[in-house]
Structure formats: C-alpha cells, structure tokens
C-alpha cells in the first residue's frame, strides 16, 4: 500500500459523503415506494465502496470473496423465503 | 530467535499464509454478523410492511440532522482507520497512532450524539415501556417502531463500543511494539471490524430515518 492507495481512500471517502447528501436529499422528495428503492440503492453502493476499498476486498484472496458473497447469498435466501410468505398470505384460490 | 521467526506462529508455512488465515478468519466472523443483523433488518422490514403508515409517521420523530451528522462521523472514522492500516504497512508508526486516536475520538463522538438522541426520545416519551407516552389508535405501532429503533441502534452502539475498545488495545500494542509493520494482521483484522460496524449503520440510517419520507 502506498500513496496511490491513500488517494483512492480519499476518493472513496468523498463519494461516501456525496452519496450521503444524495440519500438524505432524496428523503425530502415524496416519491412513494421509489424513496425506498433510492435509499437502498445508495446504501448498496456505499457498502460496496467500503468493502472493496476500505476493507481491501478488491485485492483480497478470493477465499474472502467467497465468504462475503456466501453471507449475502444466505441472507437473500432468508429474505426471499420470509417476504415470499408474507407477500402471498392474502392470496386466495 | 530471530525477529522473523517470532513474527511467524509455528502452524504457518510463511508470513503470507499467516496473514491470509487471519483475514479469512475475520471475514468468516463478519459473515456471522451479517446473519445476526440480517435477521433484525428482515424483522423490521416485514413489520414495517404491515404498518407502513404509522412507521412512516413514527420515523418523522427521529432527528434527521443528528442521524446525518453521525453517518458522516462514522464515514470519517472508517476513512482514518483505513489510512491507519496503510500507514502501519509503510512503517509510519506515529501517523498510525494519530489516525487511530482520531478514529477513537470520532467513535466516541458518534456515541455522544446517539446518547443525546436517546435522551431526547426518552424525554419526549418514545422509550418503549412505562415511560412510553404516545396514545391514540396508532400508539402501539409507534411503540413497535421505537422498539426496533432502540434495539437496532443499541446493538449497533454496542458493536461500536467494542470496536472502540479493540482499537484502543491496538494503539497500546503498537506503542509497545507488539504490532509492527511486518506483523500488522491484528490491526488489519480490527479495521475490518470497524468498517463492518460502519456498514451496519449504512443500512440502519436509511431504514429508520429516511425511507418514510420527510
């Protein structure tokens, strides 16, 4: 790691703050369900930046990638099953 | 015993393998933390979808300014922590200590602002339990929202408190020369944990403070 890495940290930090301003600003617009999509999309970009740069995932051993992706995969299974249940409870035959 | 041998625990072939094992172990631990917080986020999402209107109303009672400042404070602390790891690997020990101290101060600032918010919510009667003072038909649902608010931010706060403690120990280990540029894994691992605490907040903040609209 050297000067180049530290410059990338500065860039990531500025992006994180910019995205924060964006997500807070978007909360004052009344867009209904799109509000939620914008907030989650920005949060997704922010955690990707943090994981890839601050947590050095981009230079990391690929075993660490497997662990990170597996945790998201299992998380999405849990969300899909539970939300699938609640979303379809009112369905009648 | 040479310095190099002392830096390598006997179960490892070389320093690179030792570093990989340390980082992988931390990522596996963080994966368990993803499941831990994930379940809470899921419970919140489902409960919110059942009470959209009252959860949106309840969220408007949160202090969006304090939440935004706290998010920026955490981003800054992650930034200084990332720089500290880089500085340690380059052997700039004084800079490492300085950067980690800034991270600790910022972590403390986050908790102080959070504490201020908690106090406000307590005084305004939003703390679930006997002190809860919202009446009306939606009162129960507002109480449910604040239950999630205190559990999510409380568990996050405990994680941050642990990260603060671990980082303080790391400063001590660096000062006493037990964590060095060639044996930097303990700081790398604790930095991963610090960034993870940041990531949890990146979801807590919009879910609680923002998505109901303002």
PDB file of C-alpha atoms in Angstrom:
ATOM      1  CA  UNK A   1       0.000   0.000   0.000  1.00  0.00           C
ATOM      2  CA  UNK A   2       1.226   3.478  -0.706  1.00  0.00           C
ATOM      3  CA  UNK A   3       0.324   6.941  -1.886  1.00  0.00           C
ATOM      4  CA  UNK A   4      -1.926   5.563  -4.634  1.00  0.00           C
ATOM      5  CA  UNK A   5      -3.992   3.534  -2.184  1.00  0.00           C
ATOM      6  CA  UNK A   6      -4.331   6.525   0.130  1.00  0.00           C
ATOM      7  CA  UNK A   7      -5.517   8.691  -2.765  1.00  0.00           C
ATOM      8  CA  UNK A   8      -8.149   6.062  -3.536  1.00  0.00           C
ATOM      9  CA  UNK A   9      -9.263   6.231   0.140  1.00  0.00           C
ATOM     10  CA  UNK A  10      -9.757   9.990  -0.192  1.00  0.00           C
ATOM     11  CA  UNK A  11     -11.829   9.464  -3.337  1.00  0.00           C
ATOM     12  CA  UNK A  12     -13.961   6.802  -1.676  1.00  0.00           C
ATOM     13  CA  UNK A  13     -14.483   8.993   1.385  1.00  0.00           C
ATOM     14  CA  UNK A  14     -15.668  11.920  -0.757  1.00  0.00           C
ATOM     15  CA  UNK A  15     -18.037   9.621  -2.681  1.00  0.00           C
ATOM     16  CA  UNK A  16     -19.457   8.271   0.579  1.00  0.00           C
ATOM     17  CA  UNK A  17     -20.218  11.806   1.798  1.00  0.00           C
ATOM     18  CA  UNK A  18     -21.677  12.803  -1.577  1.00  0.00           C
ATOM     19  CA  UNK A  19     -23.944   9.738  -1.591  1.00  0.00           C
ATOM     20  CA  UNK A  20     -24.969  10.536   1.986  1.00  0.00           C
ATOM     21  CA  UNK A  21     -26.047  14.012   0.874  1.00  0.00           C
ATOM     22  CA  UNK A  22     -27.922  12.401  -2.022  1.00  0.00           C
ATOM     23  CA  UNK A  23     -29.806   9.881   0.110  1.00  0.00           C
ATOM     24  CA  UNK A  24     -30.772  12.499   2.729  1.00  0.00           C
ATOM     25  CA  UNK A  25     -31.874  14.903  -0.011  1.00  0.00           C
ATOM     26  CA  UNK A  26     -33.961  12.209  -1.717  1.00  0.00           C
ATOM     27  CA  UNK A  27     -35.800  11.585   1.570  1.00  0.00           C
ATOM     28  CA  UNK A  28     -37.328  15.078   1.282  1.00  0.00           C
ATOM     29  CA  UNK A  29     -38.864  14.275  -2.115  1.00  0.00           C
ATOM     30  CA  UNK A  30     -42.177  12.496  -1.928  1.00  0.00           C
ATOM     31  CA  UNK A  31     -41.878   9.643  -4.382  1.00  0.00           C
ATOM     32  CA  UNK A  32     -43.630   6.860  -2.504  1.00  0.00           C
ATOM     33  CA  UNK A  33     -42.034   3.467  -2.990  1.00  0.00           C
ATOM     34  CA  UNK A  34     -39.257   4.959  -5.147  1.00  0.00           C
ATOM     35  CA  UNK A  35     -37.935   6.614  -1.938  1.00  0.00           C
ATOM     36  CA  UNK A  36     -37.189   3.155  -0.543  1.00  0.00           C
ATOM     37  CA  UNK A  37     -35.541   1.992  -3.766  1.00  0.00           C
ATOM     38  CA  UNK A  38     -33.281   5.086  -3.913  1.00  0.00           C
ATOM     39  CA  UNK A  39     -32.289   4.730  -0.236  1.00  0.00           C
ATOM     40  CA  UNK A  40     -31.444   1.036  -0.575  1.00  0.00           C
ATOM     41  CA  UNK A  41     -29.638   1.535  -3.894  1.00  0.00           C
ATOM     42  CA  UNK A  42     -27.427   4.257  -2.393  1.00  0.00           C
ATOM     43  CA  UNK A  43     -26.783   2.124   0.697  1.00  0.00           C
ATOM     44  CA  UNK A  44     -25.775  -0.733  -1.632  1.00  0.00           C
ATOM     45  CA  UNK A  45     -23.286   1.487  -3.477  1.00  0.00           C
ATOM     46  CA  UNK A  46     -21.899   2.754  -0.158  1.00  0.00           C
ATOM     47  CA  UNK A  47     -21.286  -0.716   1.290  1.00  0.00           C
ATOM     48  CA  UNK A  48     -19.696  -1.833  -1.995  1.00  0.00           C
ATOM     49  CA  UNK A  49     -17.271   1.108  -1.804  1.00  0.00           C
ATOM     50  CA  UNK A  50     -16.475   0.374   1.844  1.00  0.00           C
ATOM     51  CA  UNK A  51     -15.979  -3.359   1.239  1.00  0.00           C
ATOM     52  CA  UNK A  52     -13.906  -3.026  -1.937  1.00  0.00           C
ATOM     53  CA  UNK A  53     -11.649  -0.160  -0.893  1.00  0.00           C
ATOM     54  CA  UNK A  54     -11.577   0.359   2.897  1.00  0.00           C
ATOM     55  CA  UNK A  55     -11.828  -3.381   3.590  1.00  0.00           C
ATOM     56  CA  UNK A  56      -9.458  -4.126   0.693  1.00  0.00           C
ATOM     57  CA  UNK A  57     -11.701  -6.820  -0.757  1.00  0.00           C
ATOM     58  CA  UNK A  58     -10.610  -5.902  -4.254  1.00  0.00           C
ATOM     59  CA  UNK A  59      -7.032  -7.012  -3.509  1.00  0.00           C
ATOM     60  CA  UNK A  60      -8.028  -9.745  -1.162  1.00  0.00           C
ATOM     61  CA  UNK A  61      -7.638 -13.505  -1.507  1.00  0.00           C
ATOM     62  CA  UNK A  62     -10.588 -14.949  -3.454  1.00  0.00           C
ATOM     63  CA  UNK A  63     -11.469 -17.143  -0.471  1.00  0.00           C
ATOM     64  CA  UNK A  64     -12.571 -13.920   1.260  1.00  0.00           C
ATOM     65  CA  UNK A  65     -14.759 -13.116  -1.736  1.00  0.00           C
ATOM     66  CA  UNK A  66     -16.461 -16.491  -1.371  1.00  0.00           C
ATOM     67  CA  UNK A  67     -17.166 -15.810   2.306  1.00  0.00           C
ATOM     68  CA  UNK A  68     -18.528 -12.308   1.584  1.00  0.00           C
ATOM     69  CA  UNK A  69     -20.717 -13.484  -1.307  1.00  0.00           C
ATOM     70  CA  UNK A  70     -21.915 -16.539   0.635  1.00  0.00           C
ATOM     71  CA  UNK A  71     -23.087 -14.345   3.511  1.00  0.00           C
ATOM     72  CA  UNK A  72     -25.117 -12.213   1.071  1.00  0.00           C
ATOM     73  CA  UNK A  73     -26.458 -15.327  -0.672  1.00  0.00           C
ATOM     74  CA  UNK A  74     -27.717 -16.861   2.574  1.00  0.00           C
ATOM     75  CA  UNK A  75     -29.113 -13.505   3.629  1.00  0.00           C
ATOM     76  CA  UNK A  76     -31.062 -13.260   0.368  1.00  0.00           C
ATOM     77  CA  UNK A  77     -32.456 -16.783   0.849  1.00  0.00           C
ATOM     78  CA  UNK A  78     -33.720 -15.778   4.305  1.00  0.00           C
ATOM     79  CA  UNK A  79     -35.284 -12.566   2.923  1.00  0.00           C
ATOM     80  CA  UNK A  80     -36.797 -14.315  -0.114  1.00  0.00           C
ATOM     81  CA  UNK A  81     -38.483 -17.061   1.915  1.00  0.00           C
ATOM     82  CA  UNK A  82     -39.887 -14.804   4.640  1.00  0.00           C
ATOM     83  CA  UNK A  83     -41.002 -11.973   2.356  1.00  0.00           C
ATOM     84  CA  UNK A  84     -42.416 -14.556  -0.089  1.00  0.00           C
ATOM     85  CA  UNK A  85     -44.511 -15.888   2.765  1.00  0.00           C
ATOM     86  CA  UNK A  86     -45.845 -12.517   3.926  1.00  0.00           C
ATOM     87  CA  UNK A  87     -46.406 -11.208   0.383  1.00  0.00           C
ATOM     88  CA  UNK A  88     -48.615 -14.163  -0.576  1.00  0.00           C
ATOM     89  CA  UNK A  89     -50.681 -14.626   2.608  1.00  0.00           C
ATOM     90  CA  UNK A  90     -53.634 -12.705   1.223  1.00  0.00           C
ATOM     91  CA  UNK A  91     -53.755 -14.762  -1.968  1.00  0.00           C
ATOM     92  CA  UNK A  92     -56.849 -16.869  -2.218  1.00  0.00           C
ATOM     93  CA  UNK A  93     -57.563 -19.723  -4.632  1.00  0.00           C
TER      94      UNK A  93
ATOM     95  CA  UNK B   1      15.196 -16.494  17.934  1.00  0.00           C
ATOM     96  CA  UNK B   2      15.232 -14.111  15.002  1.00  0.00           C
ATOM     97  CA  UNK B   3      12.594 -11.384  14.709  1.00  0.00           C
ATOM     98  CA  UNK B   4      11.196 -13.030  11.609  1.00  0.00           C
ATOM     99  CA  UNK B   5      10.657 -16.344  13.403  1.00  0.00           C
ATOM    100  CA  UNK B   6       8.948 -14.548  16.296  1.00  0.00           C
ATOM    101  CA  UNK B   7       6.525 -12.949  13.853  1.00  0.00           C
ATOM    102  CA  UNK B   8       5.518 -16.306  12.405  1.00  0.00           C
ATOM    103  CA  UNK B   9       3.384 -18.635  14.509  1.00  0.00           C
ATOM    104  CA  UNK B  10       4.566 -22.215  14.188  1.00  0.00           C
ATOM    105  CA  UNK B  11       1.462 -23.587  12.440  1.00  0.00           C
ATOM    106  CA  UNK B  12       2.057 -21.433   9.345  1.00  0.00           C
ATOM    107  CA  UNK B  13       4.383 -22.005   6.376  1.00  0.00           C
ATOM    108  CA  UNK B  14       5.178 -18.331   5.897  1.00  0.00           C
ATOM    109  CA  UNK B  15       4.081 -14.794   6.756  1.00  0.00           C
ATOM    110  CA  UNK B  16       1.800 -14.522   3.698  1.00  0.00           C
ATOM    111  CA  UNK B  17      -0.129 -17.644   4.707  1.00  0.00           C
ATOM    112  CA  UNK B  18      -0.425 -16.380   8.279  1.00  0.00           C
ATOM    113  CA  UNK B  19      -1.854 -13.078   7.010  1.00  0.00           C
ATOM    114  CA  UNK B  20      -4.363 -14.859   4.727  1.00  0.00           C
ATOM    115  CA  UNK B  21      -5.560 -17.035   7.594  1.00  0.00           C
ATOM    116  CA  UNK B  22      -6.049 -14.003   9.848  1.00  0.00           C
ATOM    117  CA  UNK B  23      -8.047 -12.067   7.246  1.00  0.00           C
ATOM    118  CA  UNK B  24     -10.139 -15.071   6.239  1.00  0.00           C
ATOM    119  CA  UNK B  25     -10.979 -15.738   9.889  1.00  0.00           C
ATOM    120  CA  UNK B  26     -12.181 -12.164  10.297  1.00  0.00           C
ATOM    121  CA  UNK B  27     -14.337 -12.360   7.165  1.00  0.00           C
ATOM    122  CA  UNK B  28     -15.944 -15.582   8.401  1.00  0.00           C
ATOM    123  CA  UNK B  29     -16.744 -13.870  11.705  1.00  0.00           C
ATOM    124  CA  UNK B  30     -18.214 -10.905   9.828  1.00  0.00           C
ATOM    125  CA  UNK B  31     -20.389 -13.316   7.795  1.00  0.00           C
ATOM    126  CA  UNK B  32     -21.943 -14.490  11.084  1.00  0.00           C
ATOM    127  CA  UNK B  33     -22.534 -10.847  11.989  1.00  0.00           C
ATOM    128  CA  UNK B  34     -24.283 -10.330   8.644  1.00  0.00           C
ATOM    129  CA  UNK B  35     -26.725 -13.088   9.603  1.00  0.00           C
ATOM    130  CA  UNK B  36     -27.160 -11.586  13.090  1.00  0.00           C
ATOM    131  CA  UNK B  37     -28.078  -8.100  11.861  1.00  0.00           C
ATOM    132  CA  UNK B  38     -29.787  -9.502   8.752  1.00  0.00           C
ATOM    133  CA  UNK B  39     -32.447 -11.198  10.863  1.00  0.00           C
ATOM    134  CA  UNK B  40     -33.180  -7.899  12.618  1.00  0.00           C
ATOM    135  CA  UNK B  41     -33.389  -5.999   9.326  1.00  0.00           C
ATOM    136  CA  UNK B  42     -35.733  -8.673   7.996  1.00  0.00           C
ATOM    137  CA  UNK B  43     -37.971  -8.490  11.068  1.00  0.00           C
ATOM    138  CA  UNK B  44     -38.031  -4.701  10.742  1.00  0.00           C
ATOM    139  CA  UNK B  45     -38.873  -4.842   7.015  1.00  0.00           C
ATOM    140  CA  UNK B  46     -41.747  -7.288   7.497  1.00  0.00           C
ATOM    141  CA  UNK B  47     -43.172  -5.397  10.485  1.00  0.00           C
ATOM    142  CA  UNK B  48     -42.865  -2.129   8.615  1.00  0.00           C
ATOM    143  CA  UNK B  49     -44.691  -3.550   5.577  1.00  0.00           C
ATOM    144  CA  UNK B  50     -47.582  -4.462   7.908  1.00  0.00           C
ATOM    145  CA  UNK B  51     -47.763  -0.943   9.434  1.00  0.00           C
ATOM    146  CA  UNK B  52     -46.462   1.354   6.683  1.00  0.00           C
ATOM    147  CA  UNK B  53     -48.430   4.443   7.658  1.00  0.00           C
ATOM    148  CA  UNK B  54     -47.670   4.503  11.392  1.00  0.00           C
ATOM    149  CA  UNK B  55     -44.000   3.530  10.875  1.00  0.00           C
ATOM    150  CA  UNK B  56     -43.606   6.457   8.445  1.00  0.00           C
ATOM    151  CA  UNK B  57     -45.214   8.792  10.977  1.00  0.00           C
ATOM    152  CA  UNK B  58     -43.051   7.452  13.818  1.00  0.00           C
ATOM    153  CA  UNK B  59     -39.861   7.876  11.739  1.00  0.00           C
ATOM    154  CA  UNK B  60     -40.594  11.594  11.398  1.00  0.00           C
ATOM    155  CA  UNK B  61     -39.951  11.964  15.144  1.00  0.00           C
ATOM    156  CA  UNK B  62     -36.295  10.978  14.647  1.00  0.00           C
ATOM    157  CA  UNK B  63     -33.711  13.740  14.434  1.00  0.00           C
ATOM    158  CA  UNK B  64     -32.563  13.553  10.786  1.00  0.00           C
ATOM    159  CA  UNK B  65     -29.820  16.135  11.342  1.00  0.00           C
ATOM    160  CA  UNK B  66     -28.255  14.151  14.181  1.00  0.00           C
ATOM    161  CA  UNK B  67     -28.520  10.961  12.086  1.00  0.00           C
ATOM    162  CA  UNK B  68     -26.867  12.586   9.075  1.00  0.00           C
ATOM    163  CA  UNK B  69     -24.031  14.052  11.152  1.00  0.00           C
ATOM    164  CA  UNK B  70     -23.490  10.682  12.800  1.00  0.00           C
ATOM    165  CA  UNK B  71     -23.293   8.951   9.414  1.00  0.00           C
ATOM    166  CA  UNK B  72     -20.656  11.441   8.282  1.00  0.00           C
ATOM    167  CA  UNK B  73     -18.777  10.955  11.584  1.00  0.00           C
ATOM    168  CA  UNK B  74     -18.692   7.180  11.032  1.00  0.00           C
ATOM    169  CA  UNK B  75     -17.550   7.551   7.413  1.00  0.00           C
ATOM    170  CA  UNK B  76     -14.733   9.808   8.599  1.00  0.00           C
ATOM    171  CA  UNK B  77     -13.704   7.303  11.280  1.00  0.00           C
ATOM    172  CA  UNK B  78     -13.631   4.496   8.685  1.00  0.00           C
ATOM    173  CA  UNK B  79     -11.519   6.712   6.457  1.00  0.00           C
ATOM    174  CA  UNK B  80      -8.950   7.379   9.199  1.00  0.00           C
ATOM    175  CA  UNK B  81      -8.946   3.670  10.137  1.00  0.00           C
ATOM    176  CA  UNK B  82      -8.236   2.667   6.514  1.00  0.00           C
ATOM    177  CA  UNK B  83      -5.421   5.234   6.393  1.00  0.00           C
ATOM    178  CA  UNK B  84      -4.034   3.854   9.671  1.00  0.00           C
ATOM    179  CA  UNK B  85      -3.685   0.341   8.187  1.00  0.00           C
ATOM    180  CA  UNK B  86      -1.897   1.789   5.165  1.00  0.00           C
ATOM    181  CA  UNK B  87       0.374   3.899   7.394  1.00  0.00           C
ATOM    182  CA  UNK B  88       1.298   0.884   9.551  1.00  0.00           C
ATOM    183  CA  UNK B  89       2.264  -1.143   6.474  1.00  0.00           C
ATOM    184  CA  UNK B  90       4.506   1.741   5.418  1.00  0.00           C
ATOM    185  CA  UNK B  91       6.098   1.848   8.856  1.00  0.00           C
ATOM    186  CA  UNK B  92       4.829   5.319   9.805  1.00  0.00           C
ATOM    187  CA  UNK B  93       4.139   4.469  13.426  1.00  0.00           C
ATOM    188  CA  UNK B  94       3.470   7.980  14.748  1.00  0.00           C
ATOM    189  CA  UNK B  95       0.970   8.554  11.973  1.00  0.00           C
ATOM    190  CA  UNK B  96      -0.772   5.243  12.797  1.00  0.00           C
ATOM    191  CA  UNK B  97      -1.199   6.246  16.441  1.00  0.00           C
ATOM    192  CA  UNK B  98      -2.513   9.665  15.409  1.00  0.00           C
ATOM    193  CA  UNK B  99      -5.008   8.244  12.904  1.00  0.00           C
ATOM    194  CA  UNK B 100      -6.276   5.571  15.295  1.00  0.00           C
ATOM    195  CA  UNK B 101      -6.692   8.209  18.014  1.00  0.00           C
ATOM    196  CA  UNK B 102      -8.816  10.272  15.627  1.00  0.00           C
ATOM    197  CA  UNK B 103     -10.931   7.163  14.905  1.00  0.00           C
ATOM    198  CA  UNK B 104     -11.451   6.587  18.621  1.00  0.00           C
ATOM    199  CA  UNK B 105     -12.441  10.218  19.212  1.00  0.00           C
ATOM    200  CA  UNK B 106     -14.887  10.082  16.276  1.00  0.00           C
ATOM    201  CA  UNK B 107     -16.366   6.810  17.563  1.00  0.00           C
ATOM    202  CA  UNK B 108     -16.842   8.497  20.941  1.00  0.00           C
ATOM    203  CA  UNK B 109     -18.451  11.491  19.240  1.00  0.00           C
ATOM    204  CA  UNK B 110     -20.889   9.175  17.453  1.00  0.00           C
ATOM    205  CA  UNK B 111     -21.901   7.590  20.767  1.00  0.00           C
ATOM    206  CA  UNK B 112     -22.248  11.010  22.400  1.00  0.00           C
ATOM    207  CA  UNK B 113     -24.614  12.222  19.655  1.00  0.00           C
ATOM    208  CA  UNK B 114     -26.521   8.917  19.873  1.00  0.00           C
ATOM    209  CA  UNK B 115     -26.769   9.364  23.637  1.00  0.00           C
ATOM    210  CA  UNK B 116     -28.149  12.855  23.120  1.00  0.00           C
ATOM    211  CA  UNK B 117     -30.791  11.437  20.740  1.00  0.00           C
ATOM    212  CA  UNK B 118     -31.691   8.696  23.226  1.00  0.00           C
ATOM    213  CA  UNK B 119     -32.126  11.298  25.924  1.00  0.00           C
ATOM    214  CA  UNK B 120     -34.425  13.364  23.698  1.00  0.00           C
ATOM    215  CA  UNK B 121     -36.528  10.331  22.825  1.00  0.00           C
ATOM    216  CA  UNK B 122     -36.763   9.392  26.494  1.00  0.00           C
ATOM    217  CA  UNK B 123     -37.893  12.892  27.498  1.00  0.00           C
ATOM    218  CA  UNK B 124     -40.416  13.025  24.638  1.00  0.00           C
ATOM    219  CA  UNK B 125     -41.909   9.731  25.824  1.00  0.00           C
ATOM    220  CA  UNK B 126     -40.865   7.467  22.970  1.00  0.00           C
ATOM    221  CA  UNK B 127     -38.920   4.942  25.022  1.00  0.00           C
ATOM    222  CA  UNK B 128     -40.931   1.673  24.981  1.00  0.00           C
ATOM    223  CA  UNK B 129     -42.247   0.529  28.341  1.00  0.00           C
ATOM    224  CA  UNK B 130     -43.675   2.520  31.248  1.00  0.00           C
ATOM    225  CA  UNK B 131     -42.197   5.802  30.011  1.00  0.00           C
ATOM    226  CA  UNK B 132     -43.906   5.441  26.632  1.00  0.00           C
ATOM    227  CA  UNK B 133     -46.394   8.286  26.225  1.00  0.00           C
ATOM    228  CA  UNK B 134     -47.949   8.091  22.739  1.00  0.00           C
ATOM    229  CA  UNK B 135     -51.659   7.427  22.922  1.00  0.00           C
ATOM    230  CA  UNK B 136     -54.239   7.082  20.187  1.00  0.00           C
ATOM    231  CA  UNK B 137     -55.024   4.176  17.862  1.00  0.00           C
ATOM    232  CA  UNK B 138     -51.556   4.073  16.282  1.00  0.00           C
ATOM    233  CA  UNK B 139     -49.774   4.293  19.662  1.00  0.00           C
ATOM    234  CA  UNK B 140     -48.927   0.578  19.765  1.00  0.00           C
ATOM    235  CA  UNK B 141     -47.465   0.647  16.288  1.00  0.00           C
ATOM    236  CA  UNK B 142     -45.363   3.732  17.062  1.00  0.00           C
ATOM    237  CA  UNK B 143     -44.121   1.885  20.166  1.00  0.00           C
ATOM    238  CA  UNK B 144     -43.201  -1.063  17.928  1.00  0.00           C
ATOM    239  CA  UNK B 145     -41.198   1.258  15.667  1.00  0.00           C
ATOM    240  CA  UNK B 146     -39.290   2.650  18.629  1.00  0.00           C
ATOM    241  CA  UNK B 147     -38.660  -0.852  19.937  1.00  0.00           C
ATOM    242  CA  UNK B 148     -36.900  -1.581  16.632  1.00  0.00           C
ATOM    243  CA  UNK B 149     -35.167   1.806  16.808  1.00  0.00           C
ATOM    244  CA  UNK B 150     -33.671   1.149  20.236  1.00  0.00           C
ATOM    245  CA  UNK B 151     -32.743  -2.485  19.510  1.00  0.00           C
ATOM    246  CA  UNK B 152     -31.099  -1.751  16.139  1.00  0.00           C
ATOM    247  CA  UNK B 153     -29.235   1.379  17.226  1.00  0.00           C
ATOM    248  CA  UNK B 154     -28.472  -0.141  20.647  1.00  0.00           C
ATOM    249  CA  UNK B 155     -26.878  -3.297  19.199  1.00  0.00           C
ATOM    250  CA  UNK B 156     -25.023  -1.165  16.694  1.00  0.00           C
ATOM    251  CA  UNK B 157     -23.827   1.072  19.536  1.00  0.00           C
ATOM    252  CA  UNK B 158     -22.575  -1.951  21.495  1.00  0.00           C
ATOM    253  CA  UNK B 159     -20.664  -3.092  18.408  1.00  0.00           C
ATOM    254  CA  UNK B 160     -19.124   0.350  18.060  1.00  0.00           C
ATOM    255  CA  UNK B 161     -18.203   0.346  21.745  1.00  0.00           C
ATOM    256  CA  UNK B 162     -16.400  -2.996  21.240  1.00  0.00           C
ATOM    257  CA  UNK B 163     -14.639  -1.591  18.160  1.00  0.00           C
ATOM    258  CA  UNK B 164     -13.514   1.400  20.248  1.00  0.00           C
ATOM    259  CA  UNK B 165     -12.120  -0.901  22.943  1.00  0.00           C
ATOM    260  CA  UNK B 166     -10.333  -3.129  20.435  1.00  0.00           C
ATOM    261  CA  UNK B 167      -8.817  -0.119  18.668  1.00  0.00           C
ATOM    262  CA  UNK B 168      -7.610   1.310  21.994  1.00  0.00           C
ATOM    263  CA  UNK B 169      -5.902  -2.034  22.732  1.00  0.00           C
ATOM    264  CA  UNK B 170      -4.349  -1.936  19.246  1.00  0.00           C
ATOM    265  CA  UNK B 171      -2.882   1.521  19.972  1.00  0.00           C
ATOM    266  CA  UNK B 172      -1.331   0.048  23.113  1.00  0.00           C
ATOM    267  CA  UNK B 173       0.051  -2.949  21.186  1.00  0.00           C
ATOM    268  CA  UNK B 174       1.587  -0.660  18.560  1.00  0.00           C
ATOM    269  CA  UNK B 175       3.115   1.632  21.197  1.00  0.00           C
ATOM    270  CA  UNK B 176       4.642  -1.381  22.965  1.00  0.00           C
ATOM    271  CA  UNK B 177       5.932  -2.733  19.628  1.00  0.00           C
ATOM    272  CA  UNK B 178       3.867  -5.922  19.613  1.00  0.00           C
ATOM    273  CA  UNK B 179       2.020  -4.966  16.439  1.00  0.00           C
ATOM    274  CA  UNK B 180       4.595  -3.905  13.863  1.00  0.00           C
ATOM    275  CA  UNK B 181       4.744  -3.139  10.112  1.00  0.00           C
ATOM    276  CA  UNK B 182       5.706  -6.759   9.420  1.00  0.00           C
ATOM    277  CA  UNK B 183       3.166  -8.140  11.899  1.00  0.00           C
ATOM    278  CA  UNK B 184       0.201  -5.932  11.077  1.00  0.00           C
ATOM    279  CA  UNK B 185      -2.644  -8.510  10.960  1.00  0.00           C
ATOM    280  CA  UNK B 186      -4.160  -7.597  14.336  1.00  0.00           C
ATOM    281  CA  UNK B 187      -4.735  -4.029  13.124  1.00  0.00           C
ATOM    282  CA  UNK B 188      -5.981  -5.251   9.725  1.00  0.00           C
ATOM    283  CA  UNK B 189      -8.494  -7.538  11.437  1.00  0.00           C
ATOM    284  CA  UNK B 190      -9.742  -4.874  13.865  1.00  0.00           C
ATOM    285  CA  UNK B 191     -10.006  -2.407  10.961  1.00  0.00           C
ATOM    286  CA  UNK B 192     -12.247  -4.896   9.106  1.00  0.00           C
ATOM    287  CA  UNK B 193     -14.483  -4.991  12.175  1.00  0.00           C
ATOM    288  CA  UNK B 194     -14.594  -1.192  12.356  1.00  0.00           C
ATOM    289  CA  UNK B 195     -15.619  -0.957   8.692  1.00  0.00           C
ATOM    290  CA  UNK B 196     -18.281  -3.602   9.263  1.00  0.00           C
ATOM    291  CA  UNK B 197     -19.804  -1.533  12.075  1.00  0.00           C
ATOM    292  CA  UNK B 198     -19.888   1.312   9.554  1.00  0.00           C
ATOM    293  CA  UNK B 199     -21.666  -0.934   7.003  1.00  0.00           C
ATOM    294  CA  UNK B 200     -24.357  -1.882   9.530  1.00  0.00           C
ATOM    295  CA  UNK B 201     -25.039   1.811  10.137  1.00  0.00           C
ATOM    296  CA  UNK B 202     -25.248   2.419   6.360  1.00  0.00           C
ATOM    297  CA  UNK B 203     -28.425   0.295   6.478  1.00  0.00           C
ATOM    298  CA  UNK B 204     -29.724   1.314   9.913  1.00  0.00           C
ATOM    299  CA  UNK B 205     -29.706   5.003   8.971  1.00  0.00           C
ATOM    300  CA  UNK B 206     -31.919   4.946   5.820  1.00  0.00           C
ATOM    301  CA  UNK B 207     -34.232   2.223   7.143  1.00  0.00           C
ATOM    302  CA  UNK B 208     -35.029   4.093  10.354  1.00  0.00           C
ATOM    303  CA  UNK B 209     -34.535   7.756   9.464  1.00  0.00           C
ATOM    304  CA  UNK B 210     -35.196   8.127   5.746  1.00  0.00           C
ATOM    305  CA  UNK B 211     -37.494   5.704   3.950  1.00  0.00           C
ATOM    306  CA  UNK B 212     -40.718   7.077   5.399  1.00  0.00           C
ATOM    307  CA  UNK B 213     -40.052  10.349   3.615  1.00  0.00           C
ATOM    308  CA  UNK B 214     -39.833  13.720   5.302  1.00  0.00           C
TER     309      UNK B 214
END
